[in-house]
Amino acid sequence: MTVDTPVAELLFRQDDATPFNTDVATLKPWSQALACLESAHKCWLSTVGPDGRPHAAPVMVVLVDGVPRIASRPTSRKSRNLAGNPRAVITVSSDDLDLVVSGGAHQVSGGTALRRVAAAFATKYDWTFAIRDGRVHDESLPGSPEYAFYEVSPVRAFGYGPDGLTATRWRFHQT
């Protein structure tokens, strides 16, 4: 999947009586959000458990075709949560943007797609995965544990500026 450029809009309107800036000139471009994700060493992934309780965990994120991808052990709480409810939120903070990306997560499959995500992890983190029989393994660890890659397809995202007064909402077209 690739993500089209989303619609950017102010999070608040003038009639919302809010301290947030309502000048459209303060809208952040989606490219700034992608740069924030790309440069982040660590992000936070929030999922929902079968009992409705939220769960947050630090993850490393890579972008493939402009879409965030994460790696997780299939038996981890986050993977089990995503298997039951694909809704997920990625959050990250940088010096110029606090970013919240909300969307649906699904497991990446297929040899070509798995190799592309593995290559992105190797490039960004020097974290090397082996793909064998359609499964992802970290052979640098004892027992060569299995991992899964997840793609988080954005539905909505929010970006907050460092001044605490600028806010952008991005809405994505669903295809």
PDB file of C-alpha atoms in Angstrom:
ATOM      1  CA  MET A   1       0.000   0.000   0.000  1.00  0.00           C
ATOM      2  CA  THR A   2       1.078   3.565  -0.630  1.00  0.00           C
ATOM      3  CA  VAL A   3      -0.513   6.571   0.982  1.00  0.00           C
ATOM      4  CA  ASP A   4      -1.787   9.477  -1.047  1.00  0.00           C
ATOM      5  CA  THR A   5      -1.135  12.984   0.192  1.00  0.00           C
ATOM      6  CA  PRO A   6      -3.783  13.594   2.864  1.00  0.00           C
ATOM      7  CA  VAL A   7      -6.064  16.572   3.213  1.00  0.00           C
ATOM      8  CA  ALA A   8      -4.554  19.008   5.725  1.00  0.00           C
ATOM      9  CA  GLU A   9      -6.866  21.143   7.808  1.00  0.00           C
ATOM     10  CA  LEU A  10      -6.811  23.145  10.995  1.00  0.00           C
ATOM     11  CA  LEU A  11      -7.738  21.091  14.013  1.00  0.00           C
ATOM     12  CA  PHE A  12      -9.716  24.001  15.450  1.00  0.00           C
ATOM     13  CA  ARG A  13     -11.845  26.725  13.854  1.00  0.00           C
ATOM     14  CA  GLN A  14     -12.128  30.357  14.945  1.00  0.00           C
ATOM     15  CA  ASP A  15     -15.540  29.705  16.518  1.00  0.00           C
ATOM     16  CA  ASP A  16     -14.127  26.924  18.727  1.00  0.00           C
ATOM     17  CA  ALA A  17     -12.987  29.532  21.296  1.00  0.00           C
ATOM     18  CA  THR A  18      -9.689  27.799  21.766  1.00  0.00           C
ATOM     19  CA  PRO A  19      -6.195  29.096  22.390  1.00  0.00           C
ATOM     20  CA  PHE A  20      -4.996  27.195  19.300  1.00  0.00           C
ATOM     21  CA  ASN A  21      -3.942  29.167  16.245  1.00  0.00           C
ATOM     22  CA  THR A  22      -6.641  29.238  13.553  1.00  0.00           C
ATOM     23  CA  ASP A  23      -4.483  30.690  10.772  1.00  0.00           C
ATOM     24  CA  VAL A  24      -4.345  28.295   7.789  1.00  0.00           C
ATOM     25  CA  ALA A  25      -0.784  29.497   7.160  1.00  0.00           C
ATOM     26  CA  THR A  26       0.241  27.422  10.222  1.00  0.00           C
ATOM     27  CA  LEU A  27      -0.843  24.126   8.636  1.00  0.00           C
ATOM     28  CA  LYS A  28       1.977  21.614   8.703  1.00  0.00           C
ATOM     29  CA  PRO A  29       2.768  19.716   5.486  1.00  0.00           C
ATOM     30  CA  TRP A  30       2.475  15.918   5.576  1.00  0.00           C
ATOM     31  CA  SER A  31       6.112  15.792   4.488  1.00  0.00           C
ATOM     32  CA  GLN A  32       7.025  17.217   7.915  1.00  0.00           C
ATOM     33  CA  ALA A  33       5.115  14.406   9.593  1.00  0.00           C
ATOM     34  CA  LEU A  34       6.885  11.805   7.451  1.00  0.00           C
ATOM     35  CA  ALA A  35      10.254  13.379   8.293  1.00  0.00           C
ATOM     36  CA  CYS A  36       9.349  13.176  11.986  1.00  0.00           C
ATOM     37  CA  LEU A  37       8.583   9.446  11.668  1.00  0.00           C
ATOM     38  CA  GLU A  38      11.634   8.770   9.532  1.00  0.00           C
ATOM     39  CA  SER A  39      14.040  10.477  11.926  1.00  0.00           C
ATOM     40  CA  ALA A  40      12.568   8.984  15.104  1.00  0.00           C
ATOM     41  CA  HIS A  41      14.637   6.285  16.751  1.00  0.00           C
ATOM     42  CA  LYS A  42      11.637   5.154  18.782  1.00  0.00           C
ATOM     43  CA  CYS A  43       7.884   5.700  18.621  1.00  0.00           C
ATOM     44  CA  TRP A  44       5.025   4.498  20.773  1.00  0.00           C
ATOM     45  CA  LEU A  45       2.403   2.068  19.497  1.00  0.00           C
ATOM     46  CA  SER A  46      -0.962   1.972  21.240  1.00  0.00           C
ATOM     47  CA  THR A  47      -3.332  -0.951  20.757  1.00  0.00           C
ATOM     48  CA  VAL A  48      -6.483  -2.236  22.434  1.00  0.00           C
ATOM     49  CA  GLY A  49      -6.675  -5.570  24.226  1.00  0.00           C
ATOM     50  CA  PRO A  50      -9.581  -8.023  24.064  1.00  0.00           C
ATOM     51  CA  ASP A  51     -10.891  -6.667  27.362  1.00  0.00           C
ATOM     52  CA  GLY A  52     -10.879  -3.090  26.005  1.00  0.00           C
ATOM     53  CA  ARG A  53      -7.830  -1.989  27.985  1.00  0.00           C
ATOM     54  CA  PRO A  54      -5.328   0.168  26.127  1.00  0.00           C
ATOM     55  CA  HIS A  55      -1.740  -0.975  25.746  1.00  0.00           C
ATOM     56  CA  ALA A  56       1.232   1.194  24.763  1.00  0.00           C
ATOM     57  CA  ALA A  57       4.711  -0.031  23.911  1.00  0.00           C
ATOM     58  CA  PRO A  58       7.823   1.507  22.398  1.00  0.00           C
ATOM     59  CA  VAL A  59       8.557   0.364  18.849  1.00  0.00           C
ATOM     60  CA  MET A  60      10.997   1.151  16.107  1.00  0.00           C
ATOM     61  CA  VAL A  61       9.318   2.385  12.949  1.00  0.00           C
ATOM     62  CA  VAL A  62      10.387   2.462   9.317  1.00  0.00           C
ATOM     63  CA  LEU A  63       8.631   3.957   6.327  1.00  0.00           C
ATOM     64  CA  VAL A  64       8.044   1.915   3.191  1.00  0.00           C
ATOM     65  CA  ASP A  65       6.148   3.752   0.449  1.00  0.00           C
ATOM     66  CA  GLY A  66       5.398   6.474   2.997  1.00  0.00           C
ATOM     67  CA  VAL A  67       3.570   4.070   5.318  1.00  0.00           C
ATOM     68  CA  PRO A  68       4.801   3.283   8.865  1.00  0.00           C
ATOM     69  CA  ARG A  69       5.869  -0.324   9.495  1.00  0.00           C
ATOM     70  CA  ILE A  70       6.852  -1.917  12.784  1.00  0.00           C
ATOM     71  CA  ALA A  71       8.336  -5.236  13.876  1.00  0.00           C
ATOM     72  CA  SER A  72       6.925  -7.284  16.726  1.00  0.00           C
ATOM     73  CA  ARG A  73       7.165 -10.822  18.049  1.00  0.00           C
ATOM     74  CA  PRO A  74       3.915 -12.654  17.156  1.00  0.00           C
ATOM     75  CA  THR A  75       3.379 -13.671  20.789  1.00  0.00           C
ATOM     76  CA  SER A  76       3.812 -10.140  22.179  1.00  0.00           C
ATOM     77  CA  ARG A  77       0.878  -8.294  23.710  1.00  0.00           C
ATOM     78  CA  LYS A  78       0.857  -5.736  20.862  1.00  0.00           C
ATOM     79  CA  SER A  79       0.750  -8.460  18.179  1.00  0.00           C
ATOM     80  CA  ARG A  80      -2.007 -10.354  19.975  1.00  0.00           C
ATOM     81  CA  ASN A  81      -3.969  -7.122  20.384  1.00  0.00           C
ATOM     82  CA  LEU A  82      -3.609  -6.303  16.677  1.00  0.00           C
ATOM     83  CA  ALA A  83      -4.780  -9.808  15.746  1.00  0.00           C
ATOM     84  CA  GLY A  84      -8.051  -9.146  17.586  1.00  0.00           C
ATOM     85  CA  ASN A  85      -8.458  -5.434  16.841  1.00  0.00           C
ATOM     86  CA  PRO A  86      -6.413  -3.804  14.076  1.00  0.00           C
ATOM     87  CA  ARG A  87      -6.904  -0.249  15.346  1.00  0.00           C
ATOM     88  CA  ALA A  88      -3.609   1.329  16.352  1.00  0.00           C
ATOM     89  CA  VAL A  89      -2.045   4.678  17.135  1.00  0.00           C
ATOM     90  CA  ILE A  90       1.591   5.640  16.634  1.00  0.00           C
ATOM     91  CA  THR A  91       2.879   8.652  18.560  1.00  0.00           C
ATOM     92  CA  VAL A  92       6.236  10.365  18.354  1.00  0.00           C
ATOM     93  CA  SER A  93       7.711  13.682  19.357  1.00  0.00           C
ATOM     94  CA  SER A  94      10.474  15.719  17.754  1.00  0.00           C
ATOM     95  CA  ASP A  95      11.802  19.226  18.308  1.00  0.00           C
ATOM     96  CA  ASP A  96       9.379  20.696  15.773  1.00  0.00           C
ATOM     97  CA  LEU A  97       6.377  18.352  15.807  1.00  0.00           C
ATOM     98  CA  ASP A  98       4.376  16.141  18.153  1.00  0.00           C
ATOM     99  CA  LEU A  99       2.704  13.564  15.933  1.00  0.00           C
ATOM    100  CA  VAL A 100      -0.220  11.170  16.409  1.00  0.00           C
ATOM    101  CA  VAL A 101      -1.017   8.749  13.558  1.00  0.00           C
ATOM    102  CA  SER A 102      -4.216   6.737  13.890  1.00  0.00           C
ATOM    103  CA  GLY A 103      -5.079   3.884  11.577  1.00  0.00           C
ATOM    104  CA  GLY A 104      -5.516   0.220  10.951  1.00  0.00           C
ATOM    105  CA  ALA A 105      -2.652  -2.230  11.276  1.00  0.00           C
ATOM    106  CA  HIS A 106      -2.290  -5.435   9.378  1.00  0.00           C
ATOM    107  CA  GLN A 107       0.483  -7.970   9.107  1.00  0.00           C
ATOM    108  CA  VAL A 108       2.730  -7.651   6.078  1.00  0.00           C
ATOM    109  CA  SER A 109       2.923 -10.809   3.971  1.00  0.00           C
ATOM    110  CA  GLY A 110       4.489 -11.938   0.727  1.00  0.00           C
ATOM    111  CA  GLY A 111       8.162 -12.357   0.021  1.00  0.00           C
ATOM    112  CA  THR A 112       8.710  -9.076  -1.815  1.00  0.00           C
ATOM    113  CA  ALA A 113       6.880  -6.983   0.775  1.00  0.00           C
ATOM    114  CA  LEU A 114       8.668  -8.711   3.669  1.00  0.00           C
ATOM    115  CA  ARG A 115      12.063  -8.175   2.025  1.00  0.00           C
ATOM    116  CA  ARG A 116      11.330  -4.467   1.466  1.00  0.00           C
ATOM    117  CA  VAL A 117      10.429  -3.953   5.125  1.00  0.00           C
ATOM    118  CA  ALA A 118      13.452  -5.986   6.255  1.00  0.00           C
ATOM    119  CA  ALA A 119      15.679  -3.821   4.035  1.00  0.00           C
ATOM    120  CA  ALA A 120      14.229  -0.666   5.592  1.00  0.00           C
ATOM    121  CA  PHE A 121      15.005  -1.957   9.110  1.00  0.00           C
ATOM    122  CA  ALA A 122      18.534  -2.899   8.045  1.00  0.00           C
ATOM    123  CA  THR A 123      19.105   0.564   6.578  1.00  0.00           C
ATOM    124  CA  LYS A 124      17.659   2.596   9.435  1.00  0.00           C
ATOM    125  CA  TYR A 125      18.575   0.507  12.482  1.00  0.00           C
ATOM    126  CA  ASP A 126      21.178  -1.970  11.224  1.00  0.00           C
ATOM    127  CA  TRP A 127      18.666  -4.606  12.375  1.00  0.00           C
ATOM    128  CA  THR A 128      18.894  -7.551  10.014  1.00  0.00           C
ATOM    129  CA  PHE A 129      16.033  -9.971   9.500  1.00  0.00           C
ATOM    130  CA  ALA A 130      16.051 -13.212   7.523  1.00  0.00           C
ATOM    131  CA  ILE A 131      12.990 -14.190   5.517  1.00  0.00           C
ATOM    132  CA  ARG A 132      12.448 -17.959   5.378  1.00  0.00           C
ATOM    133  CA  ASP A 133       9.312 -19.675   4.097  1.00  0.00           C
ATOM    134  CA  GLY A 134       7.331 -16.448   4.357  1.00  0.00           C
ATOM    135  CA  ARG A 135       8.366 -15.891   7.970  1.00  0.00           C
ATOM    136  CA  VAL A 136      10.582 -13.221   9.490  1.00  0.00           C
ATOM    137  CA  HIS A 137      13.437 -14.229  11.810  1.00  0.00           C
ATOM    138  CA  ASP A 138      16.111 -12.393  13.778  1.00  0.00           C
ATOM    139  CA  GLU A 139      19.041 -14.741  13.362  1.00  0.00           C
ATOM    140  CA  SER A 140      21.283 -12.564  15.534  1.00  0.00           C
ATOM    141  CA  LEU A 141      19.393 -13.787  18.608  1.00  0.00           C
ATOM    142  CA  PRO A 142      19.570 -17.259  20.166  1.00  0.00           C
ATOM    143  CA  GLY A 143      16.974 -19.551  18.639  1.00  0.00           C
ATOM    144  CA  SER A 144      16.381 -17.204  15.688  1.00  0.00           C
ATOM    145  CA  PRO A 145      13.051 -15.929  17.074  1.00  0.00           C
ATOM    146  CA  GLU A 146      10.198 -15.176  14.739  1.00  0.00           C
ATOM    147  CA  TYR A 147       8.946 -11.643  14.161  1.00  0.00           C
ATOM    148  CA  ALA A 148       6.059 -10.157  12.227  1.00  0.00           C
ATOM    149  CA  PHE A 149       5.963  -6.872  10.344  1.00  0.00           C
ATOM    150  CA  TYR A 150       2.881  -4.691  10.613  1.00  0.00           C
ATOM    151  CA  GLU A 151       1.820  -1.867   8.343  1.00  0.00           C
ATOM    152  CA  VAL A 152      -0.129   0.931  10.039  1.00  0.00           C
ATOM    153  CA  SER A 153      -2.286   2.493   7.323  1.00  0.00           C
ATOM    154  CA  PRO A 154      -3.101   6.062   8.396  1.00  0.00           C
ATOM    155  CA  VAL A 155      -6.727   7.134   8.567  1.00  0.00           C
ATOM    156  CA  ARG A 156      -6.195  10.335  10.541  1.00  0.00           C
ATOM    157  CA  ALA A 157      -3.165  12.097  11.942  1.00  0.00           C
ATOM    158  CA  PHE A 158      -2.591  15.110  14.155  1.00  0.00           C
ATOM    159  CA  GLY A 159       0.479  17.311  14.333  1.00  0.00           C
ATOM    160  CA  TYR A 160       1.124  19.826  17.080  1.00  0.00           C
ATOM    161  CA  GLY A 161       3.781  22.509  16.769  1.00  0.00           C
ATOM    162  CA  PRO A 162       6.427  23.280  19.395  1.00  0.00           C
ATOM    163  CA  ASP A 163       4.683  26.529  20.313  1.00  0.00           C
ATOM    164  CA  GLY A 164       1.765  24.562  21.740  1.00  0.00           C
ATOM    165  CA  LEU A 165      -0.655  26.660  19.713  1.00  0.00           C
ATOM    166  CA  THR A 166      -0.525  25.234  16.193  1.00  0.00           C
ATOM    167  CA  ALA A 167      -2.354  22.056  15.298  1.00  0.00           C
ATOM    168  CA  THR A 168      -2.938  20.286  11.981  1.00  0.00           C
ATOM    169  CA  ARG A 169      -5.271  17.390  11.265  1.00  0.00           C
ATOM    170  CA  TRP A 170      -4.609  15.209   8.240  1.00  0.00           C
ATOM    171  CA  ARG A 171      -7.430  13.068   6.825  1.00  0.00           C
ATOM    172  CA  PHE A 172      -6.563  10.245   4.462  1.00  0.00           C
ATOM    173  CA  HIS A 173      -8.657   8.993   1.584  1.00  0.00           C
ATOM    174  CA  GLN A 174      -9.613   5.380   2.045  1.00  0.00           C
ATOM    175  CA  THR A 175      -9.146   3.253  -1.067  1.00  0.00           C
TER     176      THR A 175
END
